[in-house]
GROMACS .gro file of C-alpha atoms in nm:
model
   85
    1MET     CA    1  -3.148  -0.071   1.595
    2PRO     CA    2  -3.286   0.135   1.307
    3ASN     CA    3  -3.586   0.015   1.109
    4ILE     CA    4  -3.538   0.216   0.792
    5LYS     CA    5  -3.329   0.051   0.522
    6SER     CA    6  -3.101   0.350   0.461
    7ALA     CA    7  -3.042   0.392   0.834
    8ILE     CA    8  -2.948   0.025   0.865
    9LYS     CA    9  -2.700   0.070   0.581
   10ARG     CA   10  -2.550   0.379   0.744
   11VAL     CA   11  -2.492   0.184   1.066
   12GLU     CA   12  -2.306  -0.088   0.875
   13VAL     CA   13  -2.096   0.162   0.680
   14SER     CA   14  -2.017   0.346   1.001
   15LYS     CA   15  -1.896   0.025   1.167
   16LYS     CA   16  -1.665  -0.054   0.874
   17LYS     CA   17  -1.521   0.297   0.864
   18THR     CA   18  -1.470   0.301   1.240
   19ALA     CA   19  -1.279  -0.027   1.225
   20ALA     CA   20  -1.061   0.099   0.939
   21ASN     CA   21  -0.985   0.428   1.115
   22LYS     CA   22  -0.898   0.245   1.438
   23THR     CA   23  -0.648   0.030   1.251
   24LYS     CA   24  -0.487   0.327   1.078
   25LYS     CA   25  -0.468   0.533   1.398
   26SER     CA   26  -0.309   0.238   1.575
   27GLU     CA   27  -0.045   0.209   1.303
   28VAL     CA   28   0.041   0.578   1.335
   29LYS     CA   29   0.064   0.560   1.714
   30THR     CA   30   0.285   0.251   1.693
   31ALA     CA   31   0.520   0.426   1.448
   32ILE     CA   32   0.543   0.727   1.679
   33LYS     CA   33   0.615   0.510   1.982
   34LYS     CA   34   0.884   0.311   1.798
   35ALA     CA   35   1.059   0.627   1.677
   36THR     CA   36   1.044   0.788   2.020
   37ALA     CA   37   1.178   0.476   2.191
   38ALA     CA   38   1.458   0.441   1.936
   39VAL     CA   39   1.563   0.803   1.978
   40LYS     CA   40   1.561   0.773   2.358
   41ALA     CA   41   1.768   0.454   2.337
   42GLY     CA   42   2.024   0.640   2.129
   43GLU     CA   43   1.973   0.438   1.814
   44GLY     CA   44   1.736   0.678   1.641
   45SER     CA   45   1.846   0.670   1.282
   46ALA     CA   46   1.755   0.952   1.052
   47GLU     CA   47   1.580   0.700   0.829
   48LEU     CA   48   1.342   0.590   1.106
   49VAL     CA   49   1.265   0.949   1.202
   50SER     CA   50   1.192   1.052   0.842
   51LYS     CA   51   0.977   0.742   0.789
   52THR     CA   52   0.775   0.826   1.098
   53GLN     CA   53   0.735   1.187   0.989
   54LYS     CA   54   0.607   1.067   0.652
   55THR     CA   55   0.355   0.840   0.824
   56VAL     CA   56   0.235   1.128   1.042
   57ASP     CA   57   0.204   1.357   0.738
   58LYS     CA   58  -0.008   1.100   0.558
   59ALA     CA   59  -0.232   1.060   0.862
   60ALA     CA   60  -0.283   1.435   0.879
   61ALA     CA   61  -0.360   1.452   0.507
   62LYS     CA   62  -0.621   1.177   0.544
   63GLY     CA   63  -0.783   1.350   0.840
   64LEU     CA   64  -0.684   1.093   1.103
   65MET     CA   65  -0.518   1.365   1.307
   66SER     CA   66  -0.514   1.742   1.288
   67LYS     CA   67  -0.233   1.926   1.112
   68GLN     CA   68  -0.135   2.093   1.439
   69ALA     CA   69  -0.106   1.759   1.619
   70ALA     CA   70   0.101   1.619   1.333
   71GLY     CA   71   0.333   1.918   1.347
   72ARG     CA   72   0.375   1.879   1.722
   73VAL     CA   73   0.460   1.510   1.691
   74LYS     CA   74   0.708   1.567   1.409
   75SER     CA   75   0.872   1.854   1.595
   76ARG     CA   76   0.912   1.655   1.915
   77ILE     CA   77   1.065   1.357   1.737
   78ALA     CA   78   1.306   1.577   1.539
   79LYS     CA   79   1.402   1.774   1.848
   80ALA     CA   80   1.476   1.455   2.043
   81ALA     CA   81   1.673   1.309   1.751
   82ASN     CA   82   1.885   1.624   1.718
   83ALA     CA   83   1.951   1.632   2.092
   84ALA     CA   84   2.062   1.267   2.086
   85LYS     CA   85   2.328   1.335   1.820
   0.00000   0.00000   0.00000
């Protein structure tokens, strides 16, 4: 545990930010899983796919995932949705 006041504060701030990022990443992963499962089940509506793509774009913009990873995820979901039609 740090002794310096500013270091103590940084530890606390880091804990809060880590918790917030974990929550946001979990939300994104859940959205991706739901969209993928819906597409595989044959009930993947265009609305659900576009909503998931929007969520992924926002995550990439906020720095929760890289732009390349976001593009891969969006591409895979769209490809699966188009194949299911």
